[in-house]
C-alpha cells in the first residue's frame, strides 16, 4: 500500500448509494476471462427500479484478517446473498487495500419486490461497488471524479457483468467497439454524442409476465455460449447491430431502432433455445404480448417496441410523447401479466450518492 498524507486507515467510513437497474438493447451473452464480454453491449439506465445500499467499514482489532462481513437485505440477514457477497469481496482485496483491515456492515434493499422477476444484480452490484469506491475515497482523501466512476464500473463488472453499465446514466456501452469512443472491455462508458430527441427520456414499461427466479442463471447461460454452434456469428451480429444502433440513436429513425432492438432480444433467446442443454425462458404469455405489440404497431403506427432479458418479462419501450397511445396497448396487455403488474420506468440519470449516518 502506498501511504499518502491523506491515508486514514484505522478510521470508520460510511457510504450510501442509490443505483438503478439497466436494460440492454444490444445484449451481452457470452464471456471470457475474468468477466470480460465476448461482444460489446449497450443499455439504457433505468430510474425507478433501483437498489439502495449502505456500507459501513469499521477497523478490525486485528488488521489484515478481513474483510469480515455482516449483510442485511431489507433489514434481515440473508445467508444466500451474504455468501455471494463474501466470495465477491475476497477477490476485491486486489483492488482495495483497506479491505483486509475492516469489518463491513452492508445493508441493502430494492425499490421493487425481489420476487418481481426484475434482475437485481445490476442495481445491487453497482450500488455496492460505488459504496466500496466511496469508502476508499474517504480513507485516501480522493475525489469522486471520472477515475472514481471508471473504477466503480470495473468493480461492478467483477460482481455482475451487466452491472458495470448501471454506473452511468442515459445510454452506456460496455465492451470495446470501433463506433464508441473510449469503449473498453474493462468498464462501461457513456455515449459521447447527443441522442436524437426521440430517444431522450425513453420510457420502459416492464410487463411482469412471470415473477420469481429465472430458469437458468446468467453465469450458466454465458457458459453455454462456449462451444455454441452459432456463437461466433452471434458475436459478429451483435457488433454489427451496435454499429447500426449508434447511427440510429443520432438520426432518430425509430423503425430501424425497433428492428434492431427486437432482433437483439430474439437473438438472445434464440441462443438459449439452441444451446445444449437448451432453455426456453419465454412464457406463453410473453409470446401473446409480443404478437399484440406487433399487431398494435401495424394498426396504429405508434412508436413502440419490445425487448426481453434472459427471462419471460417484456420491456415495452416508447418515446415519452407516445405515452397516451401506449396506455391503451398496456391495458390490452395487462391481462397477460402476473397479477396485472406493470412497472413504469424510464431512462434515468444514473446513480445518486445519498447522505447517510
Ligand atoms: O450481467 P449478467 O451476468 O447477469 O448477464 C446479463 C445478461 C443479459 O441481461 C441477458 C443481457 C445484458 O446485456 O444485460
Short mmCIF file of C-alpha atoms and ligand atoms in Angstrom, two decimals:
data_model
loop_
_atom_site.label_atom_id
_atom_site.label_comp_id
_atom_site.label_asym_id
_atom_site.label_seq_id
_atom_site.Cartn_x
_atom_site.Cartn_y
_atom_site.Cartn_z
CA UNK A 1 0.00 0.00 0.00
CA UNK A 2 1.25 3.49 -0.84
CA UNK A 3 0.85 5.70 2.20
CA UNK A 4 -0.11 9.26 1.33
CA UNK A 5 -0.60 12.21 3.64
CA UNK A 6 -4.34 11.68 3.35
CA UNK A 7 -4.46 7.99 4.35
CA UNK A 8 -6.99 7.40 7.11
CA UNK A 9 -6.65 3.65 7.67
CA UNK A 10 -7.95 2.71 11.09
CA UNK A 11 -10.94 5.05 10.87
CA UNK A 12 -14.61 4.27 10.42
CA UNK A 13 -16.08 5.17 7.00
CA UNK A 14 -19.66 5.08 5.73
CA UNK A 15 -21.06 5.34 2.21
CA UNK A 16 -24.57 5.17 0.83
CA UNK A 17 -25.59 4.96 -2.85
CA UNK A 18 -28.79 4.52 -4.80
CA UNK A 19 -28.10 2.75 -8.09
CA UNK A 20 -30.57 1.82 -10.83
CA UNK A 21 -31.05 -1.29 -12.91
CA UNK A 22 -30.49 -1.20 -16.67
CA UNK A 23 -31.99 -2.89 -19.70
CA UNK A 24 -29.74 -3.93 -22.56
CA UNK A 25 -30.72 -3.07 -26.12
CA UNK A 26 -27.63 -4.83 -27.51
CA UNK A 27 -27.24 -7.94 -25.39
CA UNK A 28 -24.17 -9.29 -23.60
CA UNK A 29 -24.33 -13.08 -23.75
CA UNK A 30 -21.05 -14.95 -23.59
CA UNK A 31 -17.95 -14.05 -21.60
CA UNK A 32 -14.24 -14.80 -21.36
CA UNK A 33 -11.51 -14.42 -18.73
CA UNK A 34 -12.50 -12.58 -15.57
CA UNK A 35 -15.93 -11.26 -16.50
CA UNK A 36 -14.92 -9.85 -19.88
CA UNK A 37 -17.56 -9.73 -22.61
CA UNK A 38 -17.38 -11.64 -25.89
CA UNK A 39 -19.23 -8.73 -27.55
CA UNK A 40 -19.93 -5.10 -26.74
CA UNK A 41 -23.37 -4.34 -25.27
CA UNK A 42 -25.45 -1.17 -24.97
CA UNK A 43 -28.11 -0.38 -22.39
CA UNK A 44 -30.50 2.19 -21.04
CA UNK A 45 -30.01 3.03 -17.39
CA UNK A 46 -33.39 2.97 -15.67
CA UNK A 47 -34.76 5.13 -12.91
CA UNK A 48 -37.49 3.60 -10.74
CA UNK A 49 -36.00 0.11 -10.43
CA UNK A 50 -33.06 0.69 -8.09
CA UNK A 51 -31.12 -0.60 -5.08
CA UNK A 52 -30.10 1.48 -2.08
CA UNK A 53 -27.00 0.23 -0.27
CA UNK A 54 -25.25 1.49 2.84
CA UNK A 55 -21.80 0.19 3.73
CA UNK A 56 -20.05 0.90 6.99
CA UNK A 57 -16.39 -0.06 7.31
CA UNK A 58 -15.02 -0.32 10.85
CA UNK A 59 -11.38 -1.20 11.66
CA UNK A 60 -10.80 -4.78 12.78
CA UNK A 61 -8.99 -5.35 16.08
CA UNK A 62 -6.54 -7.49 14.14
CA UNK A 63 -5.71 -5.75 10.86
CA UNK A 64 -5.06 -7.97 7.85
CA UNK A 65 -7.54 -10.71 8.81
CA UNK A 66 -10.59 -9.30 6.99
CA UNK A 67 -12.77 -8.42 5.41
CA UNK A 68 -15.37 -9.61 7.88
CA UNK A 69 -18.87 -9.11 6.56
CA UNK A 70 -22.29 -8.66 8.10
CA UNK A 71 -25.02 -8.47 5.46
CA UNK A 72 -28.67 -7.46 5.71
CA UNK A 73 -31.15 -7.47 2.84
CA UNK A 74 -34.23 -5.38 3.55
CA UNK A 75 -33.44 -5.40 7.26
CA UNK A 76 -32.97 -9.18 7.55
CA UNK A 77 -29.88 -11.40 7.38
CA UNK A 78 -29.81 -13.26 4.04
CA UNK A 79 -27.30 -16.16 4.01
CA UNK A 80 -27.63 -16.84 0.25
CA UNK A 81 -26.82 -13.24 -0.73
CA UNK A 82 -24.19 -12.97 2.03
CA UNK A 83 -22.29 -15.99 0.64
CA UNK A 84 -22.20 -14.44 -2.86
CA UNK A 85 -21.04 -11.06 -1.48
CA UNK A 86 -18.32 -12.64 0.66
CA UNK A 87 -16.92 -14.52 -2.33
CA UNK A 88 -17.01 -11.30 -4.37
CA UNK A 89 -15.28 -9.25 -1.65
CA UNK A 90 -12.45 -11.80 -1.33
CA UNK A 91 -11.36 -11.17 -4.93
CA UNK A 92 -11.61 -7.40 -4.38
CA UNK A 93 -8.68 -7.27 -1.94
CA UNK A 94 -6.53 -6.92 -5.09
CA UNK A 95 -8.39 -3.65 -5.87
CA UNK A 96 -8.97 -2.19 -2.36
CA UNK A 97 -6.06 -2.40 0.06
CA UNK A 98 -8.26 -1.35 3.01
CA UNK A 99 -10.43 -4.48 2.78
CA UNK A 100 -8.27 -6.90 4.84
CA UNK A 101 -8.31 -4.39 7.72
CA UNK A 102 -12.07 -3.88 8.10
CA UNK A 103 -15.38 -5.32 9.11
CA UNK A 104 -18.10 -4.31 6.67
CA UNK A 105 -21.72 -3.88 7.61
CA UNK A 106 -23.67 -3.99 4.32
CA UNK A 107 -27.34 -3.05 4.33
CA UNK A 108 -29.26 -3.13 1.09
CA UNK A 109 -32.78 -3.05 -0.31
CA UNK A 110 -34.54 -2.74 -3.66
CA UNK A 111 -37.31 -0.42 -4.84
CA UNK A 112 -39.00 -3.42 -6.49
CA UNK A 113 -40.06 -6.71 -4.90
CA UNK A 114 -37.30 -9.33 -5.21
CA UNK A 115 -39.92 -11.76 -6.47
CA UNK A 116 -40.96 -9.45 -9.36
CA UNK A 117 -38.50 -11.17 -11.65
CA UNK A 118 -36.52 -7.98 -12.36
CA UNK A 119 -32.77 -8.68 -12.40
CA UNK A 120 -31.46 -7.08 -9.22
CA UNK A 121 -27.78 -7.93 -9.79
CA UNK A 122 -27.12 -4.83 -11.95
CA UNK A 123 -28.53 -2.36 -9.41
CA UNK A 124 -27.29 -4.34 -6.41
CA UNK A 125 -23.72 -4.87 -7.56
CA UNK A 126 -23.31 -1.31 -8.86
CA UNK A 127 -24.63 0.16 -5.59
CA UNK A 128 -22.20 -1.97 -3.58
CA UNK A 129 -19.26 -1.14 -5.88
CA UNK A 130 -19.99 2.59 -5.61
CA UNK A 131 -20.09 2.33 -1.79
CA UNK A 132 -16.74 0.49 -1.72
CA UNK A 133 -15.18 3.11 -4.01
CA UNK A 134 -16.59 5.92 -1.83
CA UNK A 135 -15.14 4.31 1.30
CA UNK A 136 -11.76 4.05 -0.42
CA UNK A 137 -12.04 7.72 -1.49
CA UNK A 138 -12.84 8.74 2.11
CA UNK A 139 -9.97 6.74 3.55
CA UNK A 140 -7.49 8.05 0.99
CA UNK A 141 -8.82 11.60 0.67
CA UNK A 142 -9.54 11.11 -3.06
CA UNK A 143 -12.05 12.89 -5.32
CA UNK A 144 -15.13 11.17 -6.75
CA UNK A 145 -14.17 12.12 -10.31
CA UNK A 146 -14.08 10.30 -13.69
CA UNK A 147 -11.42 7.89 -12.42
CA UNK A 148 -13.67 7.07 -9.45
CA UNK A 149 -16.65 6.19 -11.67
CA UNK A 150 -14.47 4.18 -14.05
CA UNK A 151 -13.20 2.13 -11.12
CA UNK A 152 -16.75 1.74 -9.76
CA UNK A 153 -17.81 0.41 -13.16
CA UNK A 154 -14.91 -2.05 -13.27
CA UNK A 155 -15.61 -3.25 -9.71
CA UNK A 156 -19.33 -3.63 -10.55
CA UNK A 157 -18.38 -5.72 -13.60
CA UNK A 158 -16.50 -8.18 -11.40
CA UNK A 159 -19.73 -8.77 -9.45
CA UNK A 160 -22.09 -8.99 -12.42
CA UNK A 161 -21.07 -8.05 -15.97
CA UNK A 162 -24.14 -6.00 -16.84
CA UNK A 163 -23.86 -4.07 -13.54
CA UNK A 164 -20.93 -2.06 -14.93
CA UNK A 165 -23.37 -0.28 -17.27
CA UNK A 166 -25.52 0.98 -14.35
CA UNK A 167 -22.77 3.27 -13.01
CA UNK A 168 -23.63 5.91 -15.64
CA UNK A 169 -26.93 7.46 -16.68
CA UNK A 170 -28.58 7.64 -20.09
CA UNK A 171 -27.19 5.16 -22.57
CA UNK A 172 -24.00 3.27 -21.83
CA UNK A 173 -21.79 0.84 -23.71
CA UNK A 174 -19.66 -1.89 -22.22
CA UNK A 175 -17.11 -3.64 -24.40
CA UNK A 176 -14.60 -2.39 -26.91
CA UNK A 177 -16.32 -1.30 -30.14
CA UNK A 178 -14.97 0.85 -33.00
CA UNK A 179 -18.12 3.02 -33.15
CA UNK A 180 -17.88 4.06 -29.49
CA UNK A 181 -15.05 6.38 -28.44
CA UNK A 182 -13.23 5.24 -25.29
CA UNK A 183 -15.13 1.94 -25.08
CA UNK A 184 -13.45 -0.83 -23.14
CA UNK A 185 -13.97 -4.45 -22.12
CA UNK A 186 -12.99 -3.49 -18.56
CA UNK A 187 -15.68 -0.90 -17.79
CA UNK A 188 -18.65 0.87 -19.32
CA UNK A 189 -18.69 4.35 -20.86
CA UNK A 190 -21.48 6.80 -21.55
CA UNK A 191 -22.25 7.59 -25.19
CA UNK A 192 -20.15 10.57 -26.19
CA UNK A 193 -22.67 12.01 -28.65
CA UNK A 194 -26.04 13.66 -28.28
CA UNK A 195 -29.11 11.44 -28.56
CA UNK A 196 -31.80 12.32 -31.08
CA UNK A 197 -34.73 13.90 -29.12
CA UNK A 198 -36.99 10.89 -29.85
CA UNK A 199 -34.79 8.76 -27.56
CA UNK A 200 -34.33 11.28 -24.74
CA UNK A 201 -36.21 10.14 -21.64
CA UNK A 202 -37.19 6.86 -23.37
CA UNK A 203 -39.98 5.09 -21.46
CA UNK A 204 -39.82 1.45 -20.34
CA UNK A 205 -42.95 -0.27 -19.02
CA UNK A 206 -41.85 -3.59 -17.53
CA UNK A 207 -44.59 -6.18 -18.03
CA UNK A 208 -44.20 -8.79 -15.29
CA UNK A 209 -45.23 -11.96 -17.08
CA UNK A 210 -43.90 -14.37 -14.53
CA UNK A 211 -42.23 -13.49 -11.22
CA UNK A 212 -39.52 -15.43 -9.41
CA UNK A 213 -36.18 -16.96 -10.20
CA UNK A 214 -35.01 -17.38 -13.79
CA UNK A 215 -34.90 -20.91 -15.28
CA UNK A 216 -31.15 -20.59 -15.82
CA UNK A 217 -28.63 -18.40 -14.01
CA UNK A 218 -26.91 -15.88 -16.26
CA UNK A 219 -23.49 -17.34 -15.41
CA UNK A 220 -24.67 -20.75 -16.68
CA UNK A 221 -26.16 -19.05 -19.74
CA UNK A 222 -22.89 -17.26 -20.56
CA UNK A 223 -21.03 -20.57 -20.19
CA UNK A 224 -23.35 -22.22 -22.68
CA UNK A 225 -22.02 -19.84 -25.36
CA UNK A 226 -18.67 -21.64 -25.13
CA UNK A 227 -18.72 -24.13 -27.99
CA UNK A 228 -22.20 -22.96 -29.04
CA UNK A 229 -22.55 -23.65 -32.79
CA UNK A 230 -23.75 -20.10 -33.51
CA UNK A 231 -21.50 -18.23 -31.03
CA UNK A 232 -19.11 -16.56 -33.47
CA UNK A 233 -21.96 -15.48 -35.76
CA UNK A 234 -23.81 -14.08 -32.75
CA UNK A 235 -20.84 -12.01 -31.53
CA UNK A 236 -20.29 -10.59 -35.03
CA UNK A 237 -24.01 -9.86 -35.41
CA UNK A 238 -24.14 -8.03 -32.05
CA UNK A 239 -21.19 -5.85 -33.14
CA UNK A 240 -22.96 -5.01 -36.41
CA UNK A 241 -26.22 -4.26 -34.59
CA UNK A 242 -24.36 -1.93 -32.21
CA UNK A 243 -22.77 -0.02 -35.11
CA UNK A 244 -26.18 0.45 -36.73
CA UNK A 245 -27.87 1.35 -33.46
CA UNK A 246 -25.23 4.02 -32.74
CA UNK A 247 -26.15 5.66 -36.08
CA UNK A 248 -29.88 5.40 -35.36
CA UNK A 249 -29.50 6.96 -31.89
CA UNK A 250 -28.21 10.07 -33.67
CA UNK A 251 -30.58 10.05 -36.66
CA UNK A 252 -33.79 9.25 -34.73
CA UNK A 253 -35.03 6.56 -37.15
CA UNK A 254 -37.50 4.78 -34.83
CA UNK A 255 -38.41 1.92 -37.17
CA UNK A 256 -34.78 0.88 -37.61
CA UNK A 257 -34.29 1.26 -33.83
CA UNK A 258 -37.25 -1.05 -33.16
CA UNK A 259 -35.99 -3.60 -35.71
CA UNK A 260 -32.52 -3.78 -34.14
CA UNK A 261 -33.76 -3.86 -30.53
CA UNK A 262 -36.28 -6.64 -31.18
CA UNK A 263 -33.76 -8.60 -33.23
CA UNK A 264 -31.32 -8.45 -30.30
CA UNK A 265 -33.91 -9.70 -27.78
CA UNK A 266 -34.98 -12.57 -30.03
CA UNK A 267 -31.34 -13.42 -30.90
CA UNK A 268 -30.60 -13.73 -27.16
CA UNK A 269 -33.49 -16.16 -26.73
CA UNK A 270 -32.51 -17.98 -29.93
CA UNK A 271 -29.06 -18.59 -28.39
CA UNK A 272 -30.70 -20.11 -25.31
CA UNK A 273 -33.03 -22.24 -27.42
CA UNK A 274 -30.12 -23.61 -29.46
CA UNK A 275 -27.64 -24.22 -26.63
CA UNK A 276 -27.02 -27.63 -25.15
CA UNK A 277 -28.88 -28.10 -22.87
CA UNK A 278 -31.48 -25.68 -24.26
CA UNK A 279 -33.56 -23.21 -22.27
CA UNK A 280 -36.96 -21.80 -23.12
CA UNK A 281 -37.22 -18.77 -20.86
CA UNK A 282 -40.23 -17.16 -22.52
CA UNK A 283 -43.64 -17.92 -21.11
CA UNK A 284 -46.69 -18.48 -23.37
CA UNK A 285 -47.87 -15.01 -22.29
CA UNK A 286 -44.55 -13.48 -23.44
CA UNK A 287 -45.43 -14.66 -26.96
CA UNK A 288 -49.01 -13.38 -26.71
CA UNK A 289 -47.67 -9.98 -25.66
CA UNK A 290 -45.08 -9.85 -28.46
CA UNK A 291 -47.78 -10.65 -31.03
CA UNK A 292 -50.11 -7.98 -29.58
CA UNK A 293 -47.35 -5.35 -29.73
CA UNK A 294 -46.67 -6.16 -33.37
CA UNK A 295 -50.40 -6.05 -34.21
CA UNK A 296 -50.91 -2.72 -32.39
CA UNK A 297 -47.89 -1.15 -34.08
CA UNK A 298 -49.11 -2.21 -37.53
CA UNK A 299 -52.64 -0.94 -36.87
CA UNK A 300 -51.77 2.40 -35.26
CA UNK A 301 -48.23 3.28 -36.41
CA UNK A 302 -47.29 4.01 -32.78
CA UNK A 303 -43.59 4.20 -31.97
CA UNK A 304 -43.31 1.25 -29.61
CA UNK A 305 -41.13 -1.86 -29.44
CA UNK A 306 -40.11 -4.59 -27.03
CA UNK A 307 -37.06 -6.17 -25.52
CA UNK A 308 -36.52 -9.01 -23.05
CA UNK A 309 -33.84 -10.02 -20.57
CA UNK A 310 -32.93 -13.65 -20.03
CA UNK A 311 -36.43 -14.28 -18.70
CA UNK A 312 -40.11 -14.07 -19.60
CA UNK A 313 -40.79 -10.40 -18.75
CA UNK A 314 -41.30 -7.90 -21.56
CA UNK A 315 -39.91 -4.36 -21.58
CA UNK A 316 -42.13 -2.09 -23.63
CA UNK A 317 -40.06 0.81 -24.99
CA UNK A 318 -41.54 4.03 -26.38
CA UNK A 319 -40.81 7.77 -26.63
CA UNK A 320 -42.36 9.91 -23.88
CA UNK A 321 -44.71 11.64 -26.34
CA UNK A 322 -46.28 8.28 -27.29
CA UNK A 323 -47.35 7.64 -23.65
CA UNK A 324 -51.03 8.31 -24.30
CA UNK A 325 -51.31 5.94 -27.27
CA UNK A 326 -49.25 3.26 -25.49
CA UNK A 327 -51.59 3.49 -22.46
CA UNK A 328 -54.31 1.68 -24.43
CA UNK A 329 -51.83 -1.01 -25.52
CA UNK A 330 -50.85 -1.54 -21.89
CA UNK A 331 -54.46 -2.17 -20.93
CA UNK A 332 -54.67 -4.81 -23.70
CA UNK A 333 -51.50 -6.44 -22.38
CA UNK A 334 -52.24 -6.21 -18.64
CA UNK A 335 -54.36 -9.40 -18.50
CA UNK A 336 -51.31 -11.34 -19.77
CA UNK A 337 -49.20 -10.04 -16.85
CA UNK A 338 -48.84 -11.78 -13.50
CA UNK A 339 -51.46 -10.17 -11.22
CA UNK A 340 -51.69 -7.42 -13.86
CA UNK A 341 -48.35 -5.98 -12.72
CA UNK A 342 -46.64 -3.41 -14.96
CA UNK A 343 -43.70 -1.45 -13.51
CA UNK A 344 -43.42 2.00 -15.06
CA UNK A 345 -39.86 3.10 -15.65
CA UNK A 346 -37.83 5.40 -17.92
CA UNK A 347 -34.28 6.32 -18.88
CA UNK A 348 -32.60 7.92 -15.86
CA UNK A 349 -29.55 9.93 -14.90
CA UNK A 350 -27.66 7.15 -13.16
CA UNK A 351 -26.65 6.51 -9.55
CA UNK A 352 -27.09 9.05 -6.76
CA UNK A 353 -24.94 9.42 -3.69
CA UNK A 354 -27.10 9.67 -0.59
CA UNK A 355 -26.15 11.27 2.67
CA UNK A 356 -26.15 8.63 5.37
CA UNK A 357 -25.35 8.15 9.00
O1 LIG B 1 -24.66 -9.47 -16.00
P1 LIG B 1 -25.16 -10.84 -16.12
O2 LIG B 1 -24.05 -11.83 -15.99
O3 LIG B 1 -26.33 -11.09 -15.20
O4 LIG B 1 -25.69 -11.05 -17.61
C1 LIG B 1 -26.72 -10.28 -18.15
C2 LIG B 1 -27.17 -10.80 -19.45
C3 LIG B 1 -28.40 -10.15 -20.06
O5 LIG B 1 -29.15 -9.47 -19.09
C4 LIG B 1 -29.26 -11.24 -20.66
C5 LIG B 1 -28.01 -9.21 -21.18
C6 LIG B 1 -27.40 -7.90 -20.80
O6 LIG B 1 -26.56 -7.41 -21.56
O7 LIG B 1 -27.80 -7.31 -19.76
#
